[in-house]
Coordinates of C-alpha atoms and ligand atoms in Angstrom, one line a residue:
M9 CA 49.4 -70.6 -105.6
A10 CA 46.2 -70.8 -101.9
L11 CA 48.7 -69.0 -99.8
L12 CA 48.8 -66.0 -102.6
S13 CA 44.9 -66.5 -103.2
R14 CA 44.8 -65.7 -99.8
G15 CA 46.8 -62.4 -100.4
L16 CA 43.9 -61.6 -102.9
R17 CA 41.1 -61.8 -100.1
K18 CA 41.2 -57.7 -99.2
W19 CA 39.0 -57.0 -102.6
V20 CA 37.4 -60.9 -103.2
A21 CA 34.7 -61.7 -100.5
G22 CA 35.0 -66.3 -100.9
E23 CA 35.1 -68.5 -102.7
N24 CA 31.7 -69.0 -102.9
L25 CA 27.9 -68.2 -103.0
D26 CA 27.0 -68.0 -99.2
N27 CA 30.2 -66.3 -98.8
A28 CA 28.9 -63.4 -101.5
I29 CA 25.7 -63.3 -100.1
E30 CA 27.6 -63.4 -96.8
R31 CA 29.3 -60.2 -97.5
V32 CA 25.8 -59.0 -98.9
K33 CA 24.6 -59.1 -95.5
K34 CA 26.7 -57.2 -93.7
L35 CA 26.2 -54.9 -96.2
N36 CA 22.4 -54.5 -95.7
F37 CA 22.5 -54.4 -91.8
D38 CA 25.4 -51.4 -92.3
G39 CA 22.4 -49.4 -94.9
A40 CA 23.9 -50.0 -98.1
R41 CA 23.3 -52.1 -101.0
G42 CA 25.2 -54.9 -102.5
M43 CA 26.3 -55.1 -106.3
V44 CA 27.4 -59.6 -106.9
N45 CA 30.0 -60.4 -109.6
F46 CA 30.7 -63.6 -110.2
L47 CA 34.5 -63.9 -110.8
G48 CA 35.7 -65.3 -114.6
E49 CA 36.7 -63.6 -117.7
N50 CA 37.0 -64.1 -122.1
Y51 CA 36.0 -68.0 -121.5
E52 CA 36.2 -69.3 -124.6
N53 CA 34.7 -72.3 -123.9
K54 CA 30.8 -73.0 -123.7
T55 CA 32.1 -74.8 -120.3
K56 CA 33.1 -72.6 -118.6
V57 CA 29.8 -70.6 -120.6
E58 CA 27.3 -72.4 -119.3
E59 CA 28.4 -72.4 -115.5
T60 CA 29.0 -69.7 -115.6
V61 CA 24.5 -68.8 -115.9
E62 CA 23.5 -71.2 -113.6
E63 CA 25.7 -69.9 -110.7
Y64 CA 24.0 -66.2 -111.9
L65 CA 20.5 -67.9 -112.2
K66 CA 21.4 -69.6 -108.3
L67 CA 22.9 -65.4 -106.7
I68 CA 19.7 -64.1 -108.1
E69 CA 17.5 -66.7 -106.7
K70 CA 19.5 -66.6 -103.7
I71 CA 19.5 -62.6 -103.8
A72 CA 15.8 -62.3 -104.0
S73 CA 14.5 -65.7 -102.1
E74 CA 16.7 -63.9 -99.0
R75 CA 15.4 -60.6 -99.7
L76 CA 18.9 -58.5 -99.8
N77 CA 19.2 -56.3 -101.1
S78 CA 21.9 -55.8 -103.7
S79 CA 22.2 -55.6 -108.1
I80 CA 24.6 -58.6 -109.8
S81 CA 26.6 -57.2 -111.8
I82 CA 28.1 -59.4 -114.8
K83 CA 30.9 -59.2 -117.9
V84 CA 29.9 -60.5 -121.1
S85 CA 33.4 -61.9 -122.3
Q86 CA 32.2 -64.3 -119.5
I87 CA 28.6 -65.2 -121.2
G88 CA 30.6 -66.3 -124.9
A89 CA 30.9 -63.0 -125.9
E90 CA 34.0 -64.6 -127.0
I91 CA 32.4 -67.4 -128.2
D92 CA 29.7 -65.9 -130.6
E93 CA 27.6 -63.0 -130.4
E94 CA 24.2 -64.5 -130.3
Y95 CA 25.2 -67.6 -128.3
C96 CA 25.9 -64.7 -125.6
R97 CA 22.8 -62.4 -126.6
E98 CA 20.2 -65.9 -125.5
N99 CA 22.9 -65.9 -122.8
L100 CA 22.5 -62.5 -121.5
N101 CA 18.7 -62.6 -121.8
K102 CA 18.0 -65.7 -119.7
I103 CA 19.7 -63.3 -117.0
V104 CA 18.3 -60.6 -117.3
E105 CA 14.2 -62.3 -118.0
F106 CA 15.1 -64.4 -114.6
A107 CA 16.3 -61.2 -112.4
H108 CA 13.1 -59.4 -114.0
K109 CA 11.2 -61.8 -112.8
N110 CA 12.9 -61.7 -109.3
G111 CA 12.9 -57.8 -108.9
I112 CA 16.5 -58.0 -109.7
F113 CA 19.0 -55.1 -111.5
V114 CA 21.9 -56.5 -113.4
W115 CA 25.1 -54.5 -114.5
L116 CA 26.9 -54.3 -118.0
D117 CA 30.4 -54.2 -116.2
M118 CA 32.6 -52.5 -119.3
E119 CA 35.3 -54.3 -120.4
N120 CA 38.4 -54.2 -122.4
S121 CA 38.3 -52.1 -126.2
P122 CA 37.3 -55.3 -128.3
F123 CA 33.8 -55.6 -126.1
T124 CA 33.1 -51.7 -126.0
Q125 CA 30.5 -52.0 -129.2
L126 CA 29.9 -55.2 -128.6
T127 CA 28.2 -54.8 -124.7
L128 CA 26.8 -51.8 -125.9
D129 CA 24.3 -53.4 -128.8
L130 CA 23.6 -55.8 -126.5
Y131 CA 23.0 -53.8 -123.7
L132 CA 20.3 -51.4 -126.2
Q133 CA 18.8 -55.0 -127.4
I134 CA 18.0 -56.6 -123.8
F135 CA 17.2 -52.9 -122.3
N136 CA 14.3 -52.5 -124.7
K137 CA 13.1 -56.0 -123.3
F138 CA 13.4 -55.9 -119.3
Q139 CA 14.7 -52.4 -118.0
N140 CA 16.5 -53.4 -114.6
I141 CA 19.4 -53.1 -116.6
G142 CA 22.5 -51.1 -115.5
I143 CA 26.1 -50.2 -118.3
C144 CA 29.3 -48.8 -117.2
L145 CA 31.3 -46.2 -119.5
Q146 CA 34.7 -46.1 -118.5
A147 CA 35.9 -41.4 -118.2
Y148 CA 38.9 -43.1 -120.0
M149 CA 38.2 -43.1 -123.3
R150 CA 37.7 -40.7 -125.7
R151 CA 34.1 -41.8 -127.0
S152 CA 33.4 -42.3 -123.4
I153 CA 31.1 -38.9 -124.4
T154 CA 29.1 -39.7 -127.9
D155 CA 28.3 -42.9 -126.1
L156 CA 26.8 -41.6 -123.0
K157 CA 24.8 -39.2 -124.9
K158 CA 23.2 -41.8 -127.2
L159 CA 22.3 -43.6 -124.2
I160 CA 20.9 -40.2 -121.9
N161 CA 18.3 -39.8 -124.4
T162 CA 17.3 -43.6 -124.4
Q163 CA 17.1 -43.0 -120.6
A164 CA 19.4 -46.1 -119.8
K165 CA 20.8 -46.4 -116.1
I166 CA 25.2 -45.7 -116.0
R167 CA 27.3 -46.2 -113.3
L168 CA 30.4 -44.0 -114.6
V169 CA 34.0 -45.5 -114.0
K170 CA 37.5 -44.6 -115.0
G171 CA 38.4 -47.2 -116.1
A172 CA 40.5 -50.5 -115.7
Y173 CA 42.2 -51.8 -118.5
H174 CA 45.0 -51.3 -120.5
E175 CA 44.5 -49.5 -123.8
P176 CA 46.0 -48.2 -127.5
S177 CA 46.2 -44.5 -126.4
D178 CA 44.7 -43.7 -128.9
I179 CA 41.2 -43.9 -127.8
V180 CA 42.1 -43.1 -124.4
F181 CA 42.4 -40.4 -122.3
R182 CA 46.3 -41.3 -120.7
S183 CA 47.0 -39.2 -117.6
K184 CA 44.9 -39.0 -114.7
R185 CA 44.3 -35.4 -114.9
D186 CA 42.1 -35.9 -118.4
I187 CA 40.4 -39.4 -116.9
N188 CA 40.0 -36.6 -114.6
D189 CA 38.3 -33.8 -116.8
N190 CA 37.1 -36.3 -118.4
Y191 CA 35.2 -37.7 -115.9
I192 CA 33.4 -34.3 -113.9
R193 CA 32.2 -33.5 -117.3
L194 CA 30.6 -37.0 -118.0
M195 CA 29.2 -37.0 -114.1
Q196 CA 28.1 -32.7 -115.4
I197 CA 26.1 -35.0 -118.0
L198 CA 24.2 -37.7 -115.3
F199 CA 22.9 -34.5 -113.1
Q200 CA 22.1 -32.6 -116.3
K201 CA 20.0 -35.0 -118.7
G202 CA 19.7 -38.6 -116.8
D203 CA 18.6 -40.1 -113.3
N204 CA 18.9 -43.2 -111.4
F205 CA 23.2 -43.4 -112.2
A206 CA 26.0 -44.0 -110.0
I207 CA 29.0 -42.3 -109.5
A208 CA 31.3 -45.1 -108.9
T209 CA 35.0 -44.2 -107.7
H210 CA 37.1 -43.8 -104.8
D211 CA 39.0 -41.2 -106.2
T212 CA 37.9 -38.1 -102.9
Y213 CA 38.4 -35.2 -105.6
I214 CA 35.1 -36.8 -107.7
I215 CA 33.2 -38.0 -105.3
N216 CA 33.4 -34.2 -103.2
Q217 CA 32.7 -32.6 -107.0
A218 CA 29.6 -35.7 -107.5
L219 CA 28.4 -33.9 -103.6
K220 CA 28.9 -30.4 -105.0
L221 CA 26.3 -31.0 -108.4
K222 CA 23.3 -33.1 -106.0
K223 CA 23.0 -29.9 -104.2
I224 CA 22.5 -28.1 -107.5
Y225 CA 20.7 -31.0 -109.4
A226 CA 18.6 -31.9 -106.0
K227 CA 16.5 -34.1 -107.4
K228 CA 17.9 -36.2 -109.5
K229 CA 18.4 -40.1 -107.8
F230 CA 22.0 -41.8 -107.6
E231 CA 24.4 -43.7 -106.0
F232 CA 27.8 -44.2 -104.7
Q233 CA 29.7 -47.2 -106.0
M234 CA 32.9 -49.1 -104.4
L235 CA 34.5 -52.1 -104.7
L236 CA 34.9 -55.0 -102.1
G237 CA 38.3 -54.3 -99.8
V238 CA 39.0 -50.4 -101.0
R239 CA 38.5 -47.1 -98.7
E240 CA 35.9 -48.8 -96.6
E241 CA 35.8 -45.9 -94.1
L242 CA 35.0 -43.5 -96.7
K243 CA 32.0 -45.7 -97.3
D244 CA 31.0 -45.5 -93.4
K245 CA 30.6 -41.5 -94.0
L246 CA 29.6 -41.2 -96.9
T247 CA 26.6 -43.8 -95.6
K248 CA 26.6 -42.4 -92.4
S249 CA 25.2 -38.9 -94.2
G250 CA 22.4 -40.6 -95.9
F251 CA 24.0 -41.4 -98.7
L252 CA 23.5 -44.8 -101.0
I253 CA 26.1 -46.8 -101.7
S254 CA 26.4 -50.4 -103.5
E255 CA 29.8 -52.3 -103.1
Y256 CA 30.7 -54.6 -106.1
V257 CA 31.3 -57.7 -104.3
P258 CA 32.6 -60.0 -106.3
Y259 CA 32.5 -63.7 -104.9
G260 CA 34.5 -67.7 -107.5
S261 CA 38.4 -68.9 -107.6
D262 CA 38.5 -66.8 -110.4
L263 CA 40.2 -63.8 -108.9
W264 CA 43.6 -63.3 -111.1
Q265 CA 42.1 -61.0 -113.3
Y266 CA 40.4 -58.9 -112.0
C267 CA 43.0 -58.7 -108.5
W268 CA 45.5 -58.3 -110.8
R269 CA 43.9 -54.6 -112.4
R270 CA 43.3 -53.6 -108.3
I271 CA 46.9 -54.1 -108.3
R272 CA 48.0 -51.7 -111.7
E273 CA 45.8 -49.0 -109.9
H274 CA 47.6 -49.4 -107.8
P275 CA 50.8 -50.8 -107.4
S276 CA 51.1 -50.3 -103.7
N277 CA 49.5 -52.7 -103.4
F278 CA 51.3 -55.3 -104.1
G279 CA 53.8 -54.9 -101.4
L280 CA 50.4 -55.2 -98.9
V281 CA 49.8 -58.7 -100.8
L282 CA 53.1 -59.5 -99.7
K283 CA 53.2 -58.4 -96.7
S284 CA 49.8 -60.5 -96.3
L285 CA 51.5 -63.1 -97.2
I286 CA 54.4 -63.7 -95.0
A287 CA 52.1 -62.6 -91.9
Ligands
FDA1 P1 41.8 -43.6 -108.7 O1 42.4 -45.0 -109.2 O2 42.9 -42.4 -109.2 O3 42.0 -44.2 -106.5 C1 41.3 -43.1 -106.0 C2 41.6 -43.4 -104.0 O4 41.0 -44.3 -104.1 C3 43.2 -44.2 -104.4 O5 43.7 -42.1 -104.1 C4 43.8 -44.8 -103.2 O6 43.3 -43.6 -101.8 C5 41.6 -45.3 -103.5 N1 42.0 -47.0 -104.3 C6 41.0 -46.3 -106.0 N2 41.6 -48.3 -106.3 C7 42.4 -48.9 -105.0 C8 42.7 -49.3 -104.6 N3 42.6 -51.1 -105.7 N4 43.8 -50.1 -103.5 C9 43.7 -49.2 -102.8 N5 43.1 -48.0 -102.8 C10 42.8 -47.5 -103.6 N6 36.5 -50.2 -114.5 C11 35.8 -50.9 -115.9 O7 37.2 -50.8 -116.6 N7 34.9 -51.3 -116.1 C12 34.4 -52.1 -115.2 O8 33.1 -52.5 -115.4 C13 34.8 -51.3 -113.5 N8 33.1 -51.3 -112.7 C14 33.5 -51.2 -111.6 C15 32.8 -50.6 -110.5 C16 33.2 -50.4 -109.2 C17 31.9 -50.0 -108.4 C18 34.6 -49.3 -109.5 C19 34.5 -48.6 -108.1 C20 34.7 -49.4 -109.8 C21 34.6 -50.7 -110.9 N9 36.1 -49.6 -112.7 C22 35.7 -50.4 -113.5 C23 37.4 -50.0 -111.3 C24 37.3 -48.8 -112.1 O9 38.2 -48.4 -113.9 C25 38.6 -47.9 -111.8 O10 39.7 -48.5 -112.2 C26 39.3 -47.4 -110.2 O11 38.0 -47.4 -109.6 C27 40.0 -47.5 -109.0 O12 38.9 -45.9 -110.1 P2 39.7 -44.9 -109.3 O13 37.5 -44.0 -109.6 O14 38.8 -45.2 -107.6 O15 40.4 -43.7 -108.7

């Protein structure tokens, strides 16, 4: 078990908060930002949820006291969405309010479809009180264009991703081509009507399209976001060209579901994990 965890470490900063902070310091030194996630999801028990909320408060305090350039990124299912909506809202409010006091930005990850509407509702409720919160939208979801148009009118801060979960065919685009086309359609709307958004992908074709849009909408502020352990050379190249990069930095021991999504995205990663076990 410990050996397999070691093989998965390429996508994770380490087991504890200090490991994540070390990674953020390195990113800041290299001119990039961090976006730290404490691993864990689908908690059905309040003890786990409360430990998670406490961990995020400690994390916010540490980022602020060390004056690091980093946001945090959280999942509603790790702070009570599986237990009770009101309970989840209270937890999210507590984290975002504390982050607000400390000048830290909070991203809401988007999980699988049973959580989509709840995540959007919670986002809008909290965003009414505190503006240091952003939300992720998934280009594979057919509903995302409608969600984007509604969110953009409220000046929401949006991170656009392709989408990482297995979903029923009727609610998502399935083929790589359809997902990419929809990503580009949504990205064009972000450039035309949004601001302060995030293009979260490692896909060179989409990044090149974003660079073209940036030439047309030169005043728009946006950043590229990528995952720890993926396409390091591309992050470096974009940072050196003067673009803002935030790296998603997960840490903790609850790493299976996160790493499984990385393997599913690129099954060749499975071979790499196996290789690292015998290396
Ligand atoms: P794509 O999968 O087509 O990859 C493009 C290229 O990037 C590949 O050809 C390969 O070179 C490289 N690459 C991508 N992933 C790789 C990997 N795992 N290992 C090795 N190479 C890889 N999803 C979600 O549903 N909810 C969320 O909240 C988030 N949050 C999020 C934050 C950030 C910062 C990022 C970058 C991504 C997410 N995602 C996400 C994940 C996202 O939905 C998607 O699954 C992955 O980013 C992979 O898709 P790409 O856009 O990179 O394209």
